[in-house]
């Protein structure tokens, strides 16, 4: 078992917009979804393509509620309006770190088995659980059917995506024997310990405890295995860091020509070096992209590599995908060596708790 200062930093690695006026009646009360022509056409598609019961679907949509607060929240998510510095502070705090240590100690064998089975670093699995739900403590308080129906029919900027996820959700609850009106999640319809969207649940969730059920809502064993499987299926390698901080010699040129606004590895390390980006210790042929963030001490430049794109739980927001450089520094290595020398989980927990109180971590979490 390896728990160290790396956990608090890897959180940062881990550490997704209004309603259509045509859907409102003149008295400003939303038309019930089951009575809307666009929803009825959608129901007909599901009956024809997936052999759903029309009466089952109509009963579900009769109970689905349009949520204006969901439209408001998804229109200005923290990932888009916060600076990198503020986002980093939000994701690294003493409580999250301590709870991660406790979760890791309680599920040591499961996390180690998942790491060995799927080839994913243990700390990455633990960090995702901390980032997404604070180890299962905050899984969302919206009905998923409300979230996906609202976004699929009343949020034009991403209606196509969310209507697809609504279809995946209806297929999922049918397959898993769940009540579509009882499943809870985030305002974007993400569910369970790892905040899987419906398609990710169907394609990547695993029954890791062998009880015949894939349960990432209540079963931490299945959640751990499913997160590791997700990384594996997205070709996580662990060979190189996900991203590294770099020095840029010409900021004006870099901002105009090199800084990437997409999530594609559009260049190579060699190409960036040739333009004055100081990338040390990496093969020139590696695919890469340059990103710019506003941190507490000013502008930061990062070069992202392959594992930057091992998108966990479908979250395609760059700030969640940056791995801080301290993960490979001497302070981490010394802490890990001391930690691995301890014999019992109680001794390990005591040591790691002390680690999190050192000045460096207090500064990071401030």
mmCIF file of C-alpha atoms in Angstrom:
data_model
loop_
_atom_site.group_PDB
_atom_site.id
_atom_site.type_symbol
_atom_site.label_atom_id
_atom_site.label_comp_id
_atom_site.label_asym_id
_atom_site.label_seq_id
_atom_site.Cartn_x
_atom_site.Cartn_y
_atom_site.Cartn_z
ATOM 1 C CA UNK A 1 0.000 0.000 0.000
ATOM 2 C CA UNK A 2 1.377 3.431 -0.965
ATOM 3 C CA UNK A 3 -0.246 6.542 0.449
ATOM 4 C CA UNK A 4 1.782 9.730 0.489
ATOM 5 C CA UNK A 5 1.868 13.424 -0.231
ATOM 6 C CA UNK A 6 1.326 12.398 -3.835
ATOM 7 C CA UNK A 7 -2.335 11.880 -3.082
ATOM 8 C CA UNK A 8 -3.020 15.529 -2.274
ATOM 9 C CA UNK A 9 -1.308 16.644 -5.459
ATOM 10 C CA UNK A 10 -2.784 14.089 -7.773
ATOM 11 C CA UNK A 11 -6.219 15.372 -6.756
ATOM 12 C CA UNK A 12 -5.422 18.230 -9.091
ATOM 13 C CA UNK A 13 -4.869 15.836 -11.938
ATOM 14 C CA UNK A 14 -8.107 14.396 -11.343
ATOM 15 C CA UNK A 15 -8.228 17.498 -8.759
ATOM 16 C CA UNK A 16 -18.617 18.993 -17.208
ATOM 17 C CA UNK A 17 -26.158 26.288 -20.707
ATOM 18 C CA UNK A 18 -31.542 29.176 -20.749
ATOM 19 C CA UNK A 19 -34.681 27.197 -21.359
ATOM 20 C CA UNK A 20 -36.385 27.414 -24.737
ATOM 21 C CA UNK A 21 -39.238 29.892 -24.688
ATOM 22 C CA UNK A 22 -41.221 27.666 -27.019
ATOM 23 C CA UNK A 23 -41.595 25.046 -24.301
ATOM 24 C CA UNK A 24 -43.349 27.402 -21.860
ATOM 25 C CA UNK A 25 -47.043 28.056 -21.631
ATOM 26 C CA UNK A 26 -48.332 31.622 -21.564
ATOM 27 C CA UNK A 27 -48.752 31.455 -17.794
ATOM 28 C CA UNK A 28 -45.051 30.556 -17.450
ATOM 29 C CA UNK A 29 -45.765 27.053 -16.155
ATOM 30 C CA UNK A 30 -43.748 24.444 -18.060
ATOM 31 C CA UNK A 31 -45.708 22.089 -20.245
ATOM 32 C CA UNK A 32 -45.435 18.585 -18.719
ATOM 33 C CA UNK A 33 -42.807 16.660 -20.641
ATOM 34 C CA UNK A 34 -45.139 13.771 -21.451
ATOM 35 C CA UNK A 35 -47.472 16.212 -23.235
ATOM 36 C CA UNK A 36 -44.837 17.860 -25.403
ATOM 37 C CA UNK A 37 -44.650 16.998 -29.083
ATOM 38 C CA UNK A 38 -40.856 16.751 -29.093
ATOM 39 C CA UNK A 39 -40.889 14.342 -26.165
ATOM 40 C CA UNK A 40 -43.640 12.261 -27.774
ATOM 41 C CA UNK A 41 -41.519 11.999 -30.927
ATOM 42 C CA UNK A 42 -38.573 10.919 -28.783
ATOM 43 C CA UNK A 43 -40.709 8.302 -27.044
ATOM 44 C CA UNK A 44 -41.708 6.929 -30.440
ATOM 45 C CA UNK A 45 -38.010 6.627 -31.390
ATOM 46 C CA UNK A 46 -37.241 4.692 -28.202
ATOM 47 C CA UNK A 47 -40.156 2.333 -28.759
ATOM 48 C CA UNK A 48 -39.087 1.679 -32.352
ATOM 49 C CA UNK A 49 -35.332 1.433 -31.798
ATOM 50 C CA UNK A 50 -35.064 -0.131 -28.333
ATOM 51 C CA UNK A 51 -38.412 -1.905 -27.839
ATOM 52 C CA UNK A 52 -39.383 0.153 -24.808
ATOM 53 C CA UNK A 53 -42.906 0.040 -23.472
ATOM 54 C CA UNK A 54 -44.663 3.241 -24.492
ATOM 55 C CA UNK A 55 -46.725 3.281 -21.313
ATOM 56 C CA UNK A 56 -43.560 2.869 -19.182
ATOM 57 C CA UNK A 57 -41.888 5.791 -20.914
ATOM 58 C CA UNK A 58 -44.948 8.023 -20.744
ATOM 59 C CA UNK A 59 -45.318 7.296 -17.043
ATOM 60 C CA UNK A 60 -41.671 8.218 -16.453
ATOM 61 C CA UNK A 61 -41.830 11.464 -18.458
ATOM 62 C CA UNK A 62 -45.108 12.419 -16.790
ATOM 63 C CA UNK A 63 -43.128 12.568 -13.546
ATOM 64 C CA UNK A 64 -39.973 14.240 -14.946
ATOM 65 C CA UNK A 65 -39.617 17.865 -13.854
ATOM 66 C CA UNK A 66 -38.130 20.771 -15.752
ATOM 67 C CA UNK A 67 -35.418 22.308 -13.530
ATOM 68 C CA UNK A 68 -34.411 25.895 -14.232
ATOM 69 C CA UNK A 69 -31.716 25.659 -11.558
ATOM 70 C CA UNK A 70 -30.006 22.943 -13.593
ATOM 71 C CA UNK A 71 -29.885 25.243 -16.624
ATOM 72 C CA UNK A 72 -28.402 27.980 -14.441
ATOM 73 C CA UNK A 73 -25.733 25.733 -12.960
ATOM 74 C CA UNK A 74 -24.585 24.180 -16.199
ATOM 75 C CA UNK A 75 -24.422 27.590 -17.853
ATOM 76 C CA UNK A 76 -21.615 28.689 -15.503
ATOM 77 C CA UNK A 77 -19.812 25.662 -14.008
ATOM 78 C CA UNK A 78 -16.839 26.307 -11.733
ATOM 79 C CA UNK A 79 -14.538 24.547 -14.199
ATOM 80 C CA UNK A 80 -15.182 27.319 -16.726
ATOM 81 C CA UNK A 81 -15.431 30.447 -14.606
ATOM 82 C CA UNK A 82 -12.794 29.824 -11.914
ATOM 83 C CA UNK A 83 -9.097 30.421 -12.468
ATOM 84 C CA UNK A 84 -6.702 27.509 -12.144
ATOM 85 C CA UNK A 85 -5.415 28.956 -8.870
ATOM 86 C CA UNK A 86 -8.884 29.075 -7.318
ATOM 87 C CA UNK A 87 -9.775 25.634 -8.656
ATOM 88 C CA UNK A 88 -6.599 24.145 -7.211
ATOM 89 C CA UNK A 89 -7.352 25.569 -3.773
ATOM 90 C CA UNK A 90 -10.845 24.137 -3.919
ATOM 91 C CA UNK A 91 -9.619 20.631 -4.717
ATOM 92 C CA UNK A 92 -6.780 20.336 -2.221
ATOM 93 C CA UNK A 93 -7.759 20.727 1.417
ATOM 94 C CA UNK A 94 -7.006 18.922 4.641
ATOM 95 C CA UNK A 95 -10.433 17.306 4.921
ATOM 96 C CA UNK A 96 -10.321 15.792 1.423
ATOM 97 C CA UNK A 97 -6.795 14.500 1.956
ATOM 98 C CA UNK A 98 -7.557 12.964 5.355
ATOM 99 C CA UNK A 99 -10.699 11.280 4.044
ATOM 100 C CA UNK A 100 -8.695 9.913 1.127
ATOM 101 C CA UNK A 101 -6.213 8.383 3.505
ATOM 102 C CA UNK A 102 -9.027 6.770 5.474
ATOM 103 C CA UNK A 103 -10.702 5.409 2.339
ATOM 104 C CA UNK A 104 -7.417 4.007 1.043
ATOM 105 C CA UNK A 105 -6.667 2.307 4.369
ATOM 106 C CA UNK A 106 -10.189 0.836 4.547
ATOM 107 C CA UNK A 107 -10.085 -0.515 0.979
ATOM 108 C CA UNK A 108 -6.402 -1.284 0.593
ATOM 109 C CA UNK A 109 -6.791 -4.797 -0.821
ATOM 110 C CA UNK A 110 -9.475 -3.753 -3.322
ATOM 111 C CA UNK A 111 -7.501 -0.760 -4.582
ATOM 112 C CA UNK A 112 -4.333 -2.826 -4.924
ATOM 113 C CA UNK A 113 -6.228 -5.551 -6.830
ATOM 114 C CA UNK A 114 -7.788 -2.979 -9.160
ATOM 115 C CA UNK A 115 -4.379 -1.457 -9.814
ATOM 116 C CA UNK A 116 -2.894 -4.834 -10.635
ATOM 117 C CA UNK A 117 -5.867 -5.942 -12.744
ATOM 118 C CA UNK A 118 -6.182 -2.823 -14.873
ATOM 119 C CA UNK A 119 -2.656 -1.371 -14.744
ATOM 120 C CA UNK A 120 -3.665 1.936 -13.171
ATOM 121 C CA UNK A 121 -1.804 3.645 -10.324
ATOM 122 C CA UNK A 122 -3.538 3.257 -6.976
ATOM 123 C CA UNK A 123 -3.309 6.948 -6.143
ATOM 124 C CA UNK A 124 -5.157 7.840 -9.336
ATOM 125 C CA UNK A 125 -8.103 5.650 -8.368
ATOM 126 C CA UNK A 126 -8.216 7.174 -4.897
ATOM 127 C CA UNK A 127 -7.859 10.724 -6.211
ATOM 128 C CA UNK A 128 -10.775 10.376 -8.613
ATOM 129 C CA UNK A 129 -13.053 9.268 -5.793
ATOM 130 C CA UNK A 130 -11.981 12.307 -3.782
ATOM 131 C CA UNK A 131 -12.423 14.760 -6.637
ATOM 132 C CA UNK A 132 -15.804 13.485 -7.754
ATOM 133 C CA UNK A 133 -17.732 12.721 -4.558
ATOM 134 C CA UNK A 134 -15.468 13.153 -1.532
ATOM 135 C CA UNK A 135 -15.321 9.355 -1.251
ATOM 136 C CA UNK A 136 -19.028 8.820 -1.698
ATOM 137 C CA UNK A 137 -20.162 11.588 0.618
ATOM 138 C CA UNK A 138 -21.521 13.895 -2.098
ATOM 139 C CA UNK A 139 -23.103 11.933 -4.948
ATOM 140 C CA UNK A 140 -25.641 14.516 -6.061
ATOM 141 C CA UNK A 141 -29.162 15.427 -5.015
ATOM 142 C CA UNK A 142 -30.882 15.758 -8.377
ATOM 143 C CA UNK A 143 -33.064 13.094 -9.928
ATOM 144 C CA UNK A 144 -31.132 11.968 -12.970
ATOM 145 C CA UNK A 145 -34.262 11.818 -15.104
ATOM 146 C CA UNK A 146 -34.966 15.484 -14.269
ATOM 147 C CA UNK A 147 -31.415 16.517 -15.101
ATOM 148 C CA UNK A 148 -31.129 14.679 -18.396
ATOM 149 C CA UNK A 149 -34.639 15.514 -19.586
ATOM 150 C CA UNK A 150 -34.184 19.199 -18.769
ATOM 151 C CA UNK A 151 -30.818 19.353 -20.524
ATOM 152 C CA UNK A 152 -31.865 17.103 -23.397
ATOM 153 C CA UNK A 153 -34.958 19.118 -24.301
ATOM 154 C CA UNK A 154 -34.486 22.600 -22.851
ATOM 155 C CA UNK A 155 -30.788 23.327 -23.194
ATOM 156 C CA UNK A 156 -30.091 23.826 -26.928
ATOM 157 C CA UNK A 157 -26.285 24.243 -26.714
ATOM 158 C CA UNK A 158 -25.825 20.592 -25.717
ATOM 159 C CA UNK A 159 -29.245 19.046 -26.209
ATOM 160 C CA UNK A 160 -27.958 16.397 -28.608
ATOM 161 C CA UNK A 161 -25.394 15.127 -26.109
ATOM 162 C CA UNK A 162 -27.764 15.062 -23.155
ATOM 163 C CA UNK A 163 -30.598 13.452 -25.105
ATOM 164 C CA UNK A 164 -28.167 10.693 -26.040
ATOM 165 C CA UNK A 165 -27.294 10.324 -22.351
ATOM 166 C CA UNK A 166 -31.000 10.234 -21.515
ATOM 167 C CA UNK A 167 -31.373 7.276 -23.865
ATOM 168 C CA UNK A 168 -28.393 5.597 -22.224
ATOM 169 C CA UNK A 169 -29.927 6.254 -18.812
ATOM 170 C CA UNK A 170 -33.254 4.679 -19.742
ATOM 171 C CA UNK A 171 -31.450 1.649 -21.146
ATOM 172 C CA UNK A 172 -29.324 1.477 -18.004
ATOM 173 C CA UNK A 173 -32.195 1.483 -15.520
ATOM 174 C CA UNK A 174 -33.993 -1.137 -17.579
ATOM 175 C CA UNK A 175 -30.899 -3.350 -17.636
ATOM 176 C CA UNK A 176 -30.134 -2.883 -13.943
ATOM 177 C CA UNK A 177 -33.722 -3.101 -12.728
ATOM 178 C CA UNK A 178 -33.730 0.421 -11.280
ATOM 179 C CA UNK A 179 -36.641 2.819 -10.828
ATOM 180 C CA UNK A 180 -35.912 5.721 -13.237
ATOM 181 C CA UNK A 181 -37.581 8.150 -10.827
ATOM 182 C CA UNK A 182 -35.431 7.104 -7.856
ATOM 183 C CA UNK A 183 -31.908 7.373 -9.275
ATOM 184 C CA UNK A 184 -30.052 10.421 -7.966
ATOM 185 C CA UNK A 185 -26.997 12.197 -9.325
ATOM 186 C CA UNK A 186 -25.433 15.535 -10.215
ATOM 187 C CA UNK A 187 -27.090 18.412 -12.061
ATOM 188 C CA UNK A 188 -25.505 16.996 -15.242
ATOM 189 C CA UNK A 189 -26.764 13.466 -14.611
ATOM 190 C CA UNK A 190 -23.526 11.928 -13.307
ATOM 191 C CA UNK A 191 -23.971 9.118 -10.801
ATOM 192 C CA UNK A 192 -22.376 7.179 -7.995
ATOM 193 C CA UNK A 193 -18.994 7.224 -6.291
ATOM 194 C CA UNK A 194 -17.137 8.083 -9.486
ATOM 195 C CA UNK A 195 -19.832 10.265 -11.076
ATOM 196 C CA UNK A 196 -20.217 8.150 -14.201
ATOM 197 C CA UNK A 197 -22.537 9.503 -16.842
ATOM 198 C CA UNK A 198 -25.004 6.920 -18.113
ATOM 199 C CA UNK A 199 -23.004 5.817 -21.151
ATOM 200 C CA UNK A 200 -19.873 5.393 -19.043
ATOM 201 C CA UNK A 201 -21.809 3.323 -16.529
ATOM 202 C CA UNK A 202 -23.103 0.996 -19.258
ATOM 203 C CA UNK A 203 -19.744 0.587 -20.979
ATOM 204 C CA UNK A 204 -17.173 0.742 -18.178
ATOM 205 C CA UNK A 205 -18.791 -0.216 -14.861
ATOM 206 C CA UNK A 206 -17.736 -3.655 -13.604
ATOM 207 C CA UNK A 207 -18.905 -6.108 -10.971
ATOM 208 C CA UNK A 208 -15.633 -6.101 -9.053
ATOM 209 C CA UNK A 209 -16.868 -7.961 -5.979
ATOM 210 C CA UNK A 210 -18.493 -10.791 -7.943
ATOM 211 C CA UNK A 211 -21.992 -10.455 -6.497
ATOM 212 C CA UNK A 212 -23.618 -10.348 -9.933
ATOM 213 C CA UNK A 213 -24.457 -6.635 -9.787
ATOM 214 C CA UNK A 214 -22.598 -3.576 -11.109
ATOM 215 C CA UNK A 215 -23.351 -1.089 -8.361
ATOM 216 C CA UNK A 216 -21.362 2.151 -8.344
ATOM 217 C CA UNK A 217 -24.044 3.952 -6.339
ATOM 218 C CA UNK A 218 -23.573 2.106 -3.049
ATOM 219 C CA UNK A 219 -20.748 -0.421 -3.522
ATOM 220 C CA UNK A 220 -17.230 1.048 -3.109
ATOM 221 C CA UNK A 221 -15.647 -2.185 -4.397
ATOM 222 C CA UNK A 222 -17.482 -1.957 -7.722
ATOM 223 C CA UNK A 223 -16.716 1.783 -7.825
ATOM 224 C CA UNK A 224 -12.971 1.220 -7.415
ATOM 225 C CA UNK A 225 -12.900 -1.473 -10.098
ATOM 226 C CA UNK A 226 -15.026 0.584 -12.480
ATOM 227 C CA UNK A 227 -12.804 3.654 -12.202
ATOM 228 C CA UNK A 228 -9.707 1.565 -12.874
ATOM 229 C CA UNK A 229 -11.425 -0.093 -15.833
ATOM 230 C CA UNK A 230 -12.360 3.323 -17.216
ATOM 231 C CA UNK A 231 -8.721 4.437 -17.115
ATOM 232 C CA UNK A 232 -7.608 1.195 -18.729
ATOM 233 C CA UNK A 233 -10.148 1.412 -21.547
ATOM 234 C CA UNK A 234 -8.981 4.960 -22.258
ATOM 235 C CA UNK A 235 -5.423 3.648 -22.662
ATOM 236 C CA UNK A 236 -3.942 5.017 -19.457
ATOM 237 C CA UNK A 237 -0.226 4.208 -19.521
ATOM 238 C CA UNK A 238 1.408 5.786 -16.485
ATOM 239 C CA UNK A 239 4.693 5.847 -18.402
ATOM 240 C CA UNK A 240 4.938 9.635 -18.346
ATOM 241 C CA UNK A 241 3.341 12.326 -16.188
ATOM 242 C CA UNK A 242 0.012 13.590 -17.452
ATOM 243 C CA UNK A 243 1.351 17.126 -17.629
ATOM 244 C CA UNK A 244 4.506 18.999 -16.648
ATOM 245 C CA UNK A 245 5.129 22.688 -15.891
ATOM 246 C CA UNK A 246 7.403 24.406 -18.391
ATOM 247 C CA UNK A 247 9.183 27.704 -18.981
ATOM 248 C CA UNK A 248 8.282 29.619 -22.142
ATOM 249 C CA UNK A 249 10.896 32.011 -23.540
ATOM 250 C CA UNK A 250 8.527 34.157 -25.614
ATOM 251 C CA UNK A 251 5.119 34.498 -23.939
ATOM 252 C CA UNK A 252 3.606 36.641 -26.664
ATOM 253 C CA UNK A 253 4.555 34.186 -29.410
ATOM 254 C CA UNK A 254 3.498 31.180 -27.305
ATOM 255 C CA UNK A 255 0.100 32.704 -26.569
ATOM 256 C CA UNK A 256 -0.482 33.512 -30.232
ATOM 257 C CA UNK A 257 0.875 30.359 -31.850
ATOM 258 C CA UNK A 258 1.299 27.518 -29.364
ATOM 259 C CA UNK A 259 -1.232 27.638 -26.548
ATOM 260 C CA UNK A 260 -3.913 25.076 -27.323
ATOM 261 C CA UNK A 261 -7.593 25.810 -26.874
ATOM 262 C CA UNK A 262 -8.704 22.301 -27.743
ATOM 263 C CA UNK A 263 -8.197 18.906 -26.142
ATOM 264 C CA UNK A 264 -6.053 17.474 -28.915
ATOM 265 C CA UNK A 265 -2.377 16.565 -28.772
ATOM 266 C CA UNK A 266 -1.671 18.735 -31.774
ATOM 267 C CA UNK A 267 2.124 18.985 -31.516
ATOM 268 C CA UNK A 268 5.178 17.050 -30.384
ATOM 269 C CA UNK A 269 7.588 17.770 -27.563
ATOM 270 C CA UNK A 270 10.256 18.420 -30.188
ATOM 271 C CA UNK A 271 8.128 21.007 -31.981
ATOM 272 C CA UNK A 272 7.465 22.840 -28.729
ATOM 273 C CA UNK A 273 11.167 22.816 -27.852
ATOM 274 C CA UNK A 274 11.999 24.291 -31.235
ATOM 275 C CA UNK A 275 9.647 27.188 -30.436
ATOM 276 C CA UNK A 276 11.351 27.971 -27.141
ATOM 277 C CA UNK A 277 9.317 25.867 -24.711
ATOM 278 C CA UNK A 278 11.729 24.387 -22.160
ATOM 279 C CA UNK A 279 10.565 20.790 -21.774
ATOM 280 C CA UNK A 280 13.095 18.670 -19.924
ATOM 281 C CA UNK A 281 13.552 14.912 -19.834
ATOM 282 C CA UNK A 282 10.943 13.906 -22.400
ATOM 283 C CA UNK A 283 11.367 12.230 -25.778
ATOM 284 C CA UNK A 284 11.033 14.693 -28.641
ATOM 285 C CA UNK A 285 8.622 12.423 -30.531
ATOM 286 C CA UNK A 286 5.936 12.399 -27.801
ATOM 287 C CA UNK A 287 2.614 13.938 -28.770
ATOM 288 C CA UNK A 288 1.935 17.020 -26.660
ATOM 289 C CA UNK A 289 -0.041 20.228 -26.250
ATOM 290 C CA UNK A 290 0.748 23.512 -24.480
ATOM 291 C CA UNK A 291 -1.761 25.018 -22.032
ATOM 292 C CA UNK A 292 -1.851 28.286 -20.143
ATOM 293 C CA UNK A 293 -3.388 28.730 -16.689
ATOM 294 C CA UNK A 294 -3.711 31.614 -14.260
ATOM 295 C CA UNK A 295 -2.336 30.474 -10.896
ATOM 296 C CA UNK A 296 -1.869 32.178 -7.548
ATOM 297 C CA UNK A 297 1.583 33.429 -8.550
ATOM 298 C CA UNK A 298 0.660 34.460 -12.069
ATOM 299 C CA UNK A 299 0.620 32.719 -15.437
ATOM 300 C CA UNK A 300 1.619 29.049 -15.605
ATOM 301 C CA UNK A 301 2.408 27.053 -18.745
ATOM 302 C CA UNK A 302 1.980 23.282 -18.836
ATOM 303 C CA UNK A 303 2.762 20.683 -21.472
ATOM 304 C CA UNK A 304 0.155 17.912 -21.535
ATOM 305 C CA UNK A 305 0.968 14.377 -22.673
ATOM 306 C CA UNK A 306 -0.910 11.165 -23.487
ATOM 307 C CA UNK A 307 -2.426 10.451 -20.065
ATOM 308 C CA UNK A 308 -3.829 13.974 -19.929
ATOM 309 C CA UNK A 309 -6.469 12.572 -22.258
ATOM 310 C CA UNK A 310 -7.348 9.480 -20.259
ATOM 311 C CA UNK A 311 -10.590 11.306 -19.554
ATOM 312 C CA UNK A 312 -12.016 9.983 -16.329
ATOM 313 C CA UNK A 313 -15.812 9.933 -16.073
ATOM 314 C CA UNK A 314 -16.120 11.927 -19.289
ATOM 315 C CA UNK A 315 -15.028 15.199 -17.693
ATOM 316 C CA UNK A 316 -13.361 17.123 -20.534
ATOM 317 C CA UNK A 317 -12.185 20.108 -18.487
ATOM 318 C CA UNK A 318 -8.475 20.847 -18.646
ATOM 319 C CA UNK A 319 -8.092 22.060 -15.089
ATOM 320 C CA UNK A 320 -9.077 18.653 -13.762
ATOM 321 C CA UNK A 321 -6.476 16.924 -15.875
ATOM 322 C CA UNK A 322 -3.292 18.588 -14.655
ATOM 323 C CA UNK A 323 -0.905 16.595 -12.470
ATOM 324 C CA UNK A 324 1.274 18.795 -10.283
ATOM 325 C CA UNK A 325 5.003 18.488 -10.721
ATOM 326 C CA UNK A 326 5.632 17.623 -7.063
ATOM 327 C CA UNK A 327 4.488 14.052 -7.700
ATOM 328 C CA UNK A 328 8.045 13.185 -8.736
ATOM 329 C CA UNK A 329 10.050 15.431 -6.453
ATOM 330 C CA UNK A 330 12.424 14.275 -3.680
ATOM 331 C CA UNK A 331 10.054 15.233 -0.852
ATOM 332 C CA UNK A 332 7.469 12.782 -2.181
ATOM 333 C CA UNK A 333 10.012 10.003 -2.665
ATOM 334 C CA UNK A 334 11.326 10.346 0.881
ATOM 335 C CA UNK A 335 7.826 10.360 2.330
ATOM 336 C CA UNK A 336 6.893 7.277 0.315
ATOM 337 C CA UNK A 337 9.975 5.390 1.469
ATOM 338 C CA UNK A 338 9.229 6.174 5.102
ATOM 339 C CA UNK A 339 5.602 5.251 4.653
ATOM 340 C CA UNK A 340 6.346 1.899 3.025
ATOM 341 C CA UNK A 341 8.525 0.993 6.002
ATOM 342 C CA UNK A 342 5.576 1.075 8.394
ATOM 343 C CA UNK A 343 3.941 -2.218 9.192
ATOM 344 C CA UNK A 344 0.292 -1.649 10.069
ATOM 345 C CA UNK A 345 -2.509 0.454 8.587
ATOM 346 C CA UNK A 346 -2.766 2.285 11.925
ATOM 347 C CA UNK A 347 0.916 3.228 11.805
ATOM 348 C CA UNK A 348 0.572 4.235 8.169
ATOM 349 C CA UNK A 349 -2.501 6.350 8.854
ATOM 350 C CA UNK A 350 -0.748 8.119 11.725
ATOM 351 C CA UNK A 351 2.304 8.826 9.566
ATOM 352 C CA UNK A 352 0.337 10.126 6.621
ATOM 353 C CA UNK A 353 -1.801 12.335 8.872
ATOM 354 C CA UNK A 354 1.402 13.902 10.161
ATOM 355 C CA UNK A 355 2.612 14.363 6.604
ATOM 356 C CA UNK A 356 -0.429 16.378 5.703
ATOM 357 C CA UNK A 357 0.297 18.843 8.470
ATOM 358 C CA UNK A 358 3.731 19.887 7.235
ATOM 359 C CA UNK A 359 4.114 23.439 6.004
ATOM 360 C CA UNK A 360 4.238 22.568 2.316
ATOM 361 C CA UNK A 361 0.838 20.939 2.359
ATOM 362 C CA UNK A 362 -0.661 23.708 4.475
ATOM 363 C CA UNK A 363 0.470 26.190 1.857
ATOM 364 C CA UNK A 364 -0.985 24.124 -0.961
ATOM 365 C CA UNK A 365 -4.318 23.715 0.774
ATOM 366 C CA UNK A 366 -4.598 27.353 1.927
#
